[in-house]
PDB file of N, CA and C in Angstrom:
ATOM      1  N   MET A 201       0.872  -1.165  -0.019  1.00  0.00           N
ATOM      2  CA  MET A 201      -0.071   0.020  -0.032  1.00  0.00           C
ATOM      3  C   MET A 201       0.929   1.166   0.013  1.00  0.00           C
ATOM      4  N   ASP A 202       0.462   2.295  -0.977  1.00  0.00           N
ATOM      5  CA  ASP A 202       1.285   3.488  -0.931  1.00  0.00           C
ATOM      6  C   ASP A 202       0.475   4.383   0.004  1.00  0.00           C
ATOM      7  N   ILE A 203       1.276   5.110   1.042  1.00  0.00           N
ATOM      8  CA  ILE A 203       0.696   6.043   1.780  1.00  0.00           C
ATOM      9  C   ILE A 203       1.483   7.438   1.627  1.00  0.00           C
ATOM     10  N   ASP A 204       0.675   8.451   1.600  1.00  0.00           N
ATOM     11  CA  ASP A 204       1.253   9.775   1.503  1.00  0.00           C
ATOM     12  C   ASP A 204       0.555  10.566   2.635  1.00  0.00           C
ATOM     13  N   ARG A 205       1.518  11.302   3.452  1.00  0.00           N
ATOM     14  CA  ARG A 205       0.984  12.092   4.541  1.00  0.00           C
ATOM     15  C   ARG A 205       1.094  13.578   4.216  1.00  0.00           C
ATOM     16  N   GLY A 206       0.168  14.344   4.466  1.00  0.00           N
ATOM     17  CA  GLY A 206       0.107  15.808   4.324  1.00  0.00           C
ATOM     18  C   GLY A 206      -0.693  16.509   5.464  1.00  0.00           C
ATOM     19  N   THR A 207      -0.543  17.646   5.373  1.00  0.00           N
ATOM     20  CA  THR A 207      -1.132  18.544   6.448  1.00  0.00           C
ATOM     21  C   THR A 207      -2.055  19.460   5.992  1.00  0.00           C
ATOM     22  N   ILE A 208      -3.300  19.633   6.466  1.00  0.00           N
ATOM     23  CA  ILE A 208      -4.388  20.493   6.115  1.00  0.00           C
ATOM     24  C   ILE A 208      -4.155  21.699   7.104  1.00  0.00           C
ATOM     25  N   PRO A 209      -3.627  22.740   6.725  1.00  0.00           N
ATOM     26  CA  PRO A 209      -3.350  23.919   7.667  1.00  0.00           C
ATOM     27  C   PRO A 209      -4.538  24.397   8.464  1.00  0.00           C
ATOM     28  N   GLY A 210      -4.305  24.467   9.712  1.00  0.00           N
ATOM     29  CA  GLY A 210      -5.315  24.836  10.657  1.00  0.00           C
ATOM     30  C   GLY A 210      -6.384  23.550  10.959  1.00  0.00           C
ATOM     31  N   GLN A 211      -6.448  22.503  10.258  1.00  0.00           N
ATOM     32  CA  GLN A 211      -7.391  21.509  10.375  1.00  0.00           C
ATOM     33  C   GLN A 211      -6.933  20.155  10.826  1.00  0.00           C
ATOM     34  N   GLY A 212      -5.653  19.689  10.395  1.00  0.00           N
ATOM     35  CA  GLY A 212      -5.229  18.547  10.904  1.00  0.00           C
ATOM     36  C   GLY A 212      -4.220  17.815   9.825  1.00  0.00           C
ATOM     37  N   THR A 213      -4.322  16.451   9.849  1.00  0.00           N
ATOM     38  CA  THR A 213      -3.477  15.676   9.052  1.00  0.00           C
ATOM     39  C   THR A 213      -4.179  14.819   8.084  1.00  0.00           C
ATOM     40  N   VAL A 214      -3.782  14.605   6.847  1.00  0.00           N
ATOM     41  CA  VAL A 214      -4.384  13.676   5.926  1.00  0.00           C
ATOM     42  C   VAL A 214      -3.327  12.640   5.549  1.00  0.00           C
ATOM     43  N   HIS A 215      -3.827  11.406   5.485  1.00  0.00           N
ATOM     44  CA  HIS A 215      -3.067  10.237   4.837  1.00  0.00           C
ATOM     45  C   HIS A 215      -3.887   9.872   3.712  1.00  0.00           C
ATOM     46  N   HIS A 216      -3.308   9.861   2.582  1.00  0.00           N
ATOM     47  CA  HIS A 216      -3.849   9.363   1.240  1.00  0.00           C
ATOM     48  C   HIS A 216      -3.287   7.927   1.118  1.00  0.00           C
ATOM     49  N   LEU A 217      -4.247   6.916   0.898  1.00  0.00           N
ATOM     50  CA  LEU A 217      -3.776   5.674   0.807  1.00  0.00           C
ATOM     51  C   LEU A 217      -4.153   5.057  -0.799  1.00  0.00           C
ATOM     52  N   LEU A 218      -3.349   4.260  -1.204  1.00  0.00           N
ATOM     53  CA  LEU A 218      -3.692   3.606  -2.464  1.00  0.00           C
ATOM     54  C   LEU A 218      -3.353   2.088  -2.381  1.00  0.00           C
ATOM     55  N   THR A 219      -4.136   1.298  -2.591  1.00  0.00           N
ATOM     56  CA  THR A 219      -3.923  -0.203  -2.373  1.00  0.00           C
ATOM     57  C   THR A 219      -3.382  -0.774  -3.615  1.00  0.00           C
ATOM     58  N   ARG A 220      -2.915  -1.955  -3.437  1.00  0.00           N
ATOM     59  CA  ARG A 220      -2.289  -2.705  -4.648  1.00  0.00           C
ATOM     60  C   ARG A 220      -3.269  -2.712  -5.801  1.00  0.00           C
ATOM     61  N   SER A 221      -4.582  -2.918  -5.528  1.00  0.00           N
ATOM     62  CA  SER A 221      -5.629  -3.079  -6.489  1.00  0.00           C
ATOM     63  C   SER A 221      -6.107  -1.814  -7.070  1.00  0.00           C
ATOM     64  N   GLY A 222      -5.567  -0.632  -6.553  1.00  0.00           N
ATOM     65  CA  GLY A 222      -5.778   0.732  -7.193  1.00  0.00           C
ATOM     66  C   GLY A 222      -6.952   1.340  -6.479  1.00  0.00           C
ATOM     67  N   ASP A 223      -7.409   0.905  -5.406  1.00  0.00           N
ATOM     68  CA  ASP A 223      -8.415   1.596  -4.601  1.00  0.00           C
ATOM     69  C   ASP A 223      -7.842   2.649  -3.770  1.00  0.00           C
ATOM     70  N   ARG A 224      -8.569   3.948  -3.702  1.00  0.00           N
ATOM     71  CA  ARG A 224      -8.037   5.080  -3.094  1.00  0.00           C
ATOM     72  C   ARG A 224      -8.862   5.454  -2.046  1.00  0.00           C
ATOM     73  N   PHE A 225      -8.330   5.713  -0.861  1.00  0.00           N
ATOM     74  CA  PHE A 225      -9.044   6.418   0.242  1.00  0.00           C
ATOM     75  C   PHE A 225      -8.235   7.326   1.023  1.00  0.00           C
ATOM     76  N   ALA A 226      -8.731   8.128   2.013  1.00  0.00           N
ATOM     77  CA  ALA A 226      -7.892   8.998   2.798  1.00  0.00           C
ATOM     78  C   ALA A 226      -8.435   8.893   4.212  1.00  0.00           C
ATOM     79  N   LEU A 227      -7.569   9.143   5.194  1.00  0.00           N
ATOM     80  CA  LEU A 227      -7.743   9.215   6.560  1.00  0.00           C
ATOM     81  C   LEU A 227      -7.450  10.627   6.978  1.00  0.00           C
ATOM     82  N   VAL A 228      -8.496  11.444   7.407  1.00  0.00           N
ATOM     83  CA  VAL A 228      -8.248  12.820   7.829  1.00  0.00           C
ATOM     84  C   VAL A 228      -8.335  12.903   9.392  1.00  0.00           C
ATOM     85  N   SER A 229      -7.326  13.223  10.091  1.00  0.00           N
ATOM     86  CA  SER A 229      -7.315  13.310  11.452  1.00  0.00           C
ATOM     87  C   SER A 229      -7.337  14.743  11.934  1.00  0.00           C
ATOM     88  N   GLY A 230      -8.436  15.253  12.406  1.00  0.00           N
ATOM     89  CA  GLY A 230      -8.659  16.713  12.741  1.00  0.00           C
ATOM     90  C   GLY A 230      -7.738  17.028  14.000  1.00  0.00           C
ATOM     91  N   THR A 231      -7.541  18.349  14.249  1.00  0.00           N
ATOM     92  CA  THR A 231      -6.718  18.843  15.375  1.00  0.00           C
ATOM     93  C   THR A 231      -7.675  18.632  16.478  1.00  0.00           C
ATOM     94  N   ASP A 232      -8.977  18.574  16.351  1.00  0.00           N
ATOM     95  CA  ASP A 232     -10.061  18.287  17.462  1.00  0.00           C
ATOM     96  C   ASP A 232     -10.145  16.859  17.849  1.00  0.00           C
ATOM     97  N   GLY A 233      -9.404  15.968  17.048  1.00  0.00           N
ATOM     98  CA  GLY A 233      -9.510  14.455  17.379  1.00  0.00           C
ATOM     99  C   GLY A 233     -10.511  13.843  16.520  1.00  0.00           C
ATOM    100  N   ALA A 234     -11.289  14.574  15.741  1.00  0.00           N
ATOM    101  CA  ALA A 234     -12.260  13.915  14.744  1.00  0.00           C
ATOM    102  C   ALA A 234     -11.558  13.209  13.617  1.00  0.00           C
ATOM    103  N   LYS A 235     -11.981  12.103  13.228  1.00  0.00           N
ATOM    104  CA  LYS A 235     -11.554  11.276  12.221  1.00  0.00           C
ATOM    105  C   LYS A 235     -12.572  11.203  10.986  1.00  0.00           C
ATOM    106  N   HIS A 236     -12.114  11.248   9.755  1.00  0.00           N
ATOM    107  CA  HIS A 236     -12.931  11.171   8.611  1.00  0.00           C
ATOM    108  C   HIS A 236     -12.292  10.150   7.608  1.00  0.00           C
ATOM    109  N   ILE A 237     -12.965   9.263   7.195  1.00  0.00           N
ATOM    110  CA  ILE A 237     -12.492   8.389   5.924  1.00  0.00           C
ATOM    111  C   ILE A 237     -13.233   8.777   4.720  1.00  0.00           C
ATOM    112  N   HIS A 238     -12.325   9.140   3.697  1.00  0.00           N
ATOM    113  CA  HIS A 238     -12.910   9.580   2.492  1.00  0.00           C
ATOM    114  C   HIS A 238     -12.673   8.473   1.490  1.00  0.00           C
ATOM    115  N   VAL A 239     -13.668   8.067   0.664  1.00  0.00           N
ATOM    116  CA  VAL A 239     -13.468   7.064  -0.218  1.00  0.00           C
ATOM    117  C   VAL A 239     -13.575   7.656  -1.677  1.00  0.00           C
ATOM    118  N   TYR A 240     -12.596   7.372  -2.519  1.00  0.00           N
ATOM    119  CA  TYR A 240     -12.614   8.012  -4.031  1.00  0.00           C
ATOM    120  C   TYR A 240     -12.699   6.928  -4.985  1.00  0.00           C
ATOM    121  N   ARG A 241     -13.128   7.540  -6.166  1.00  0.00           N
ATOM    122  CA  ARG A 241     -13.262   6.700  -7.428  1.00  0.00           C
ATOM    123  C   ARG A 241     -11.749   6.905  -7.815  1.00  0.00           C
ATOM    124  N   THR A 242     -11.298   6.036  -8.666  1.00  0.00           N
ATOM    125  CA  THR A 242      -9.940   5.878  -9.122  1.00  0.00           C
ATOM    126  C   THR A 242      -9.543   7.136  -9.928  1.00  0.00           C
ATOM    127  N   ALA A 243     -10.401   7.481 -10.724  1.00  0.00           N
ATOM    128  CA  ALA A 243     -10.140   8.758 -11.790  1.00  0.00           C
ATOM    129  C   ALA A 243     -10.547  10.108 -11.155  1.00  0.00           C
ATOM    130  N   ARG A 244     -11.056  10.063  -9.986  1.00  0.00           N
ATOM    131  CA  ARG A 244     -11.535  11.505  -9.545  1.00  0.00           C
ATOM    132  C   ARG A 244     -10.900  12.005  -8.306  1.00  0.00           C
ATOM    133  N   ASP A 245     -10.901  13.270  -7.987  1.00  0.00           N
ATOM    134  CA  ASP A 245     -10.190  13.815  -6.873  1.00  0.00           C
ATOM    135  C   ASP A 245     -11.288  13.974  -5.776  1.00  0.00           C
ATOM    136  N   GLU A 246     -12.529  14.236  -6.118  1.00  0.00           N
ATOM    137  CA  GLU A 246     -13.579  14.383  -5.173  1.00  0.00           C
ATOM    138  C   GLU A 246     -13.995  13.052  -4.463  1.00  0.00           C
ATOM    139  N   PRO A 247     -14.226  12.957  -3.159  1.00  0.00           N
ATOM    140  CA  PRO A 247     -14.557  11.772  -2.605  1.00  0.00           C
ATOM    141  C   PRO A 247     -16.078  11.491  -3.019  1.00  0.00           C
ATOM    142  N   VAL A 248     -16.213  10.148  -3.195  1.00  0.00           N
ATOM    143  CA  VAL A 248     -17.566   9.652  -3.519  1.00  0.00           C
ATOM    144  C   VAL A 248     -18.437   9.423  -2.102  1.00  0.00           C
ATOM    145  N   HIS A 249     -17.655   9.186  -1.006  1.00  0.00           N
ATOM    146  CA  HIS A 249     -18.327   8.928   0.159  1.00  0.00           C
ATOM    147  C   HIS A 249     -17.250   9.372   1.364  1.00  0.00           C
ATOM    148  N   SER A 250     -17.881   9.826   2.325  1.00  0.00           N
ATOM    149  CA  SER A 250     -17.149  10.144   3.637  1.00  0.00           C
ATOM    150  C   SER A 250     -17.850   9.710   4.833  1.00  0.00           C
ATOM    151  N   ILE A 251     -16.914   9.129   5.604  1.00  0.00           N
ATOM    152  CA  ILE A 251     -17.396   8.514   6.968  1.00  0.00           C
ATOM    153  C   ILE A 251     -16.732   9.125   8.079  1.00  0.00           C
ATOM    154  N   ALA A 252     -17.525   9.749   8.884  1.00  0.00           N
ATOM    155  CA  ALA A 252     -17.135  10.440  10.172  1.00  0.00           C
ATOM    156  C   ALA A 252     -17.044   9.381  11.250  1.00  0.00           C
ATOM    157  N   LEU A 253     -15.918   9.267  12.014  1.00  0.00           N
ATOM    158  CA  LEU A 253     -15.736   8.447  13.079  1.00  0.00           C
ATOM    159  C   LEU A 253     -15.491   9.235  14.504  1.00  0.00           C
ATOM    160  N   GLY A 254     -16.189   8.712  15.545  1.00  0.00           N
ATOM    161  CA  GLY A 254     -15.906   9.343  16.783  1.00  0.00           C
ATOM    162  C   GLY A 254     -14.678   8.553  17.382  1.00  0.00           C
ATOM    163  N   PRO A 255     -14.080   9.175  18.385  1.00  0.00           N
ATOM    164  CA  PRO A 255     -12.713   8.660  18.867  1.00  0.00           C
ATOM    165  C   PRO A 255     -12.853   7.118  19.261  1.00  0.00           C
ATOM    166  N   ASP A 256     -14.099   6.776  19.755  1.00  0.00           N
ATOM    167  CA  ASP A 256     -14.141   5.356  20.320  1.00  0.00           C
ATOM    168  C   ASP A 256     -14.336   4.504  19.105  1.00  0.00           C
ATOM    169  N   GLU A 257     -15.122   4.974  17.937  1.00  0.00           N
ATOM    170  CA  GLU A 257     -15.250   4.188  16.687  1.00  0.00           C
ATOM    171  C   GLU A 257     -13.942   4.120  15.981  1.00  0.00           C
ATOM    172  N   ALA A 258     -13.015   5.065  16.014  1.00  0.00           N
ATOM    173  CA  ALA A 258     -11.759   4.961  15.362  1.00  0.00           C
ATOM    174  C   ALA A 258     -10.925   3.948  16.049  1.00  0.00           C
ATOM    175  N   ASP A 259     -10.950   3.882  17.407  1.00  0.00           N
ATOM    176  CA  ASP A 259     -10.224   2.890  18.149  1.00  0.00           C
ATOM    177  C   ASP A 259     -10.769   1.499  17.853  1.00  0.00           C
ATOM    178  N   GLN A 260     -12.075   1.253  17.759  1.00  0.00           N
ATOM    179  CA  GLN A 260     -12.667   0.080  17.377  1.00  0.00           C
ATOM    180  C   GLN A 260     -12.221  -0.419  16.040  1.00  0.00           C
ATOM    181  N   LEU A 261     -12.361   0.593  15.066  1.00  0.00           N
ATOM    182  CA  LEU A 261     -11.825   0.205  13.619  1.00  0.00           C
ATOM    183  C   LEU A 261     -10.319  -0.229  13.665  1.00  0.00           C
ATOM    184  N   ALA A 262      -9.514   0.652  14.369  1.00  0.00           N
ATOM    185  CA  ALA A 262      -8.036   0.248  14.409  1.00  0.00           C
ATOM    186  C   ALA A 262      -7.960  -1.157  15.175  1.00  0.00           C
ATOM    187  N   GLU A 263      -8.633  -1.408  16.088  1.00  0.00           N
ATOM    188  CA  GLU A 263      -8.480  -2.823  16.743  1.00  0.00           C
ATOM    189  C   GLU A 263      -8.863  -3.782  15.748  1.00  0.00           C
ATOM    190  N   LEU A 264      -9.882  -3.638  14.887  1.00  0.00           N
ATOM    191  CA  LEU A 264     -10.354  -4.695  13.901  1.00  0.00           C
ATOM    192  C   LEU A 264      -9.380  -4.825  12.758  1.00  0.00           C
ATOM    193  N   LEU A 265      -8.572  -3.826  12.533  1.00  0.00           N
ATOM    194  CA  LEU A 265      -7.549  -3.662  11.443  1.00  0.00           C
ATOM    195  C   LEU A 265      -6.139  -4.364  11.829  1.00  0.00           C
ATOM    196  N   HIS A 266      -5.953  -4.611  13.129  1.00  0.00           N
ATOM    197  CA  HIS A 266      -4.727  -5.273  13.577  1.00  0.00           C
ATOM    198  C   HIS A 266      -4.785  -6.796  13.134  1.00  0.00           C
ATOM    199  N   SER A 267      -3.650  -7.201  12.861  1.00  0.00           N
ATOM    200  CA  SER A 267      -3.528  -8.669  12.364  1.00  0.00           C
ATOM    201  C   SER A 267      -4.005  -9.585  13.356  1.00  0.00           C
ATOM    202  N   ARG A 268      -3.983  -9.277  14.661  1.00  0.00           N
ATOM    203  CA  ARG A 268      -4.585 -10.066  15.790  1.00  0.00           C
ATOM    204  C   ARG A 268      -5.186  -9.029  16.681  1.00  0.00           C
ATOM    205  N   PRO A 269      -6.582  -9.377  17.121  1.00  0.00           N
ATOM    206  CA  PRO A 269      -7.134  -8.500  18.128  1.00  0.00           C
ATOM    207  C   PRO A 269      -6.263  -8.329  19.340  1.00  0.00           C
ATOM    208  N   LEU A 270      -6.460  -7.325  20.048  1.00  0.00           N
ATOM    209  CA  LEU A 270      -5.763  -7.008  21.303  1.00  0.00           C
ATOM    210  C   LEU A 270      -5.875  -8.131  22.393  1.00  0.00           C
ATOM    211  N   PRO A 271      -7.170  -8.669  22.686  1.00  0.00           N
ATOM    212  CA  PRO A 271      -7.161  -9.755  23.558  1.00  0.00           C
ATOM    213  C   PRO A 271      -6.146 -11.012  23.254  1.00  0.00           C
ATOM    214  N   ASP A 272      -6.215 -11.289  21.986  1.00  0.00           N
ATOM    215  CA  ASP A 272      -5.341 -12.350  21.604  1.00  0.00           C
ATOM    216  C   ASP A 272      -3.864 -12.093  21.766  1.00  0.00           C
ATOM    217  N   ARG A 273      -3.520 -10.804  21.462  1.00  0.00           N
ATOM    218  CA  ARG A 273      -2.133 -10.439  21.748  1.00  0.00           C
ATOM    219  C   ARG A 273      -1.753 -10.403  23.189  1.00  0.00           C
ATOM    220  N   VAL A 274      -2.607 -10.068  24.150  1.00  0.00           N
ATOM    221  CA  VAL A 274      -2.472  -9.970  25.558  1.00  0.00           C
ATOM    222  C   VAL A 274      -2.354 -11.471  25.992  1.00  0.00           C
ATOM    223  N   ALA A 275      -3.221 -12.278  25.485  1.00  0.00           N
ATOM    224  CA  ALA A 275      -3.140 -13.652  25.898  1.00  0.00           C
ATOM    225  C   ALA A 275      -1.924 -14.287  25.582  1.00  0.00           C
ATOM    226  N   ARG A 276      -1.379 -14.029  24.310  1.00  0.00           N
ATOM    227  CA  ARG A 276      -0.066 -14.516  23.935  1.00  0.00           C
ATOM    228  C   ARG A 276       1.032 -14.117  24.842  1.00  0.00           C
ATOM    229  N   LEU A 277       0.945 -12.664  25.187  1.00  0.00           N
ATOM    230  CA  LEU A 277       2.036 -12.247  26.069  1.00  0.00           C
ATOM    231  C   LEU A 277       1.961 -12.873  27.548  1.00  0.00           C
ATOM    232  N   GLU A 278       0.816 -13.107  27.815  1.00  0.00           N
ATOM    233  CA  GLU A 278       0.637 -13.753  29.158  1.00  0.00           C
ATOM    234  C   GLU A 278       1.216 -15.236  29.266  1.00  0.00           C
ATOM    235  N   ARG A 279       0.882 -15.960  28.166  1.00  0.00           N
ATOM    236  CA  ARG A 279       1.551 -17.324  27.983  1.00  0.00           C
ATOM    237  C   ARG A 279       3.047 -17.190  28.044  1.00  0.00           C
ATOM    238  N   LEU A 280       3.663 -16.370  27.179  1.00  0.00           N
ATOM    239  CA  LEU A 280       4.992 -16.174  27.192  1.00  0.00           C
ATOM    240  C   LEU A 280       5.557 -15.853  28.562  1.00  0.00           C
ATOM    241  N   MET A 281       4.823 -14.966  29.374  1.00  0.00           N
ATOM    242  CA  MET A 281       5.329 -14.620  30.696  1.00  0.00           C
ATOM    243  C   MET A 281       5.235 -15.763  31.520  1.00  0.00           C
ATOM    244  N   ASP A 282       4.225 -16.502  31.437  1.00  0.00           N
ATOM    245  CA  ASP A 282       4.053 -17.788  32.242  1.00  0.00           C
ATOM    246  C   ASP A 282       5.255 -18.688  31.931  1.00  0.00           C
ATOM    247  N   GLN A 283       5.616 -18.920  30.721  1.00  0.00           N
ATOM    248  CA  GLN A 283       6.562 -19.786  30.382  1.00  0.00           C
ATOM    249  C   GLN A 283       7.920 -19.209  30.891  1.00  0.00           C
ATOM    250  N   PHE A 284       8.089 -17.941  30.744  1.00  0.00           N
ATOM    251  CA  PHE A 284       9.450 -17.430  31.133  1.00  0.00           C
ATOM    252  C   PHE A 284       9.590 -17.504  32.717  1.00  0.00           C
ATOM    253  N   THR A 285       8.505 -17.115  33.472  1.00  0.00           N
ATOM    254  CA  THR A 285       8.607 -17.109  34.903  1.00  0.00           C
ATOM    255  C   THR A 285       8.670 -18.674  35.415  1.00  0.00           C
ATOM    256  N   GLY A 286       7.969 -19.515  34.736  1.00  0.00           N
ATOM    257  CA  GLY A 286       7.843 -20.831  35.028  1.00  0.00           C
ATOM    258  C   GLY A 286       9.224 -21.550  34.931  1.00  0.00           C
ATOM    259  N   ASP A 287       9.906 -21.291  33.793  1.00  0.00           N
ATOM    260  CA  ASP A 287      11.381 -21.695  33.512  1.00  0.00           C
ATOM    261  C   ASP A 287      12.284 -21.068  34.621  1.00  0.00           C
ATOM    262  N   ARG A 288      12.082 -20.002  34.990  1.00  0.00           N
ATOM    263  CA  ARG A 288      12.957 -19.224  35.807  1.00  0.00           C
ATOM    264  C   ARG A 288      12.778 -19.875  37.366  1.00  0.00           C
ATOM    265  N   ASN A 289      11.560 -20.190  37.669  1.00  0.00           N
ATOM    266  CA  ASN A 289      11.292 -20.748  39.086  1.00  0.00           C
ATOM    267  C   ASN A 289      11.674 -22.024  39.122  1.00  0.00           C
ATOM    268  N   ARG A 290      11.946 -22.793  38.091  1.00  0.00           N
ATOM    269  CA  ARG A 290      12.420 -24.233  38.030  1.00  0.00           C
ATOM    270  C   ARG A 290      14.198 -24.264  38.321  1.00  0.00           C
ATOM    271  N   SER A 291      14.711 -23.273  38.001  1.00  0.00           N
ATOM    272  CA  SER A 291      16.190 -23.113  38.225  1.00  0.00           C
ATOM    273  C   SER A 291      16.581 -23.138  39.677  1.00  0.00           C
TER     274      SER A 291
END
């Protein structure tokens, strides 16, 4: 995925994203914490759709986009810690 980062003066940051398949979208992060996803047609500069996300919704979406959900990552770390401390206690 190609990602270009830019600044919108006085408003926030924009990340323009282009997928391998040629789909374009942007994530706009406002200085007030607001997030918007803009979906583009390949040949146009105007978004065909815009999705506003509250901070909690943005966090939920980010969690879904991780390769592993947070509870799975925490469980894995707990197992590794148990193995580490278990091995240490046996010495």
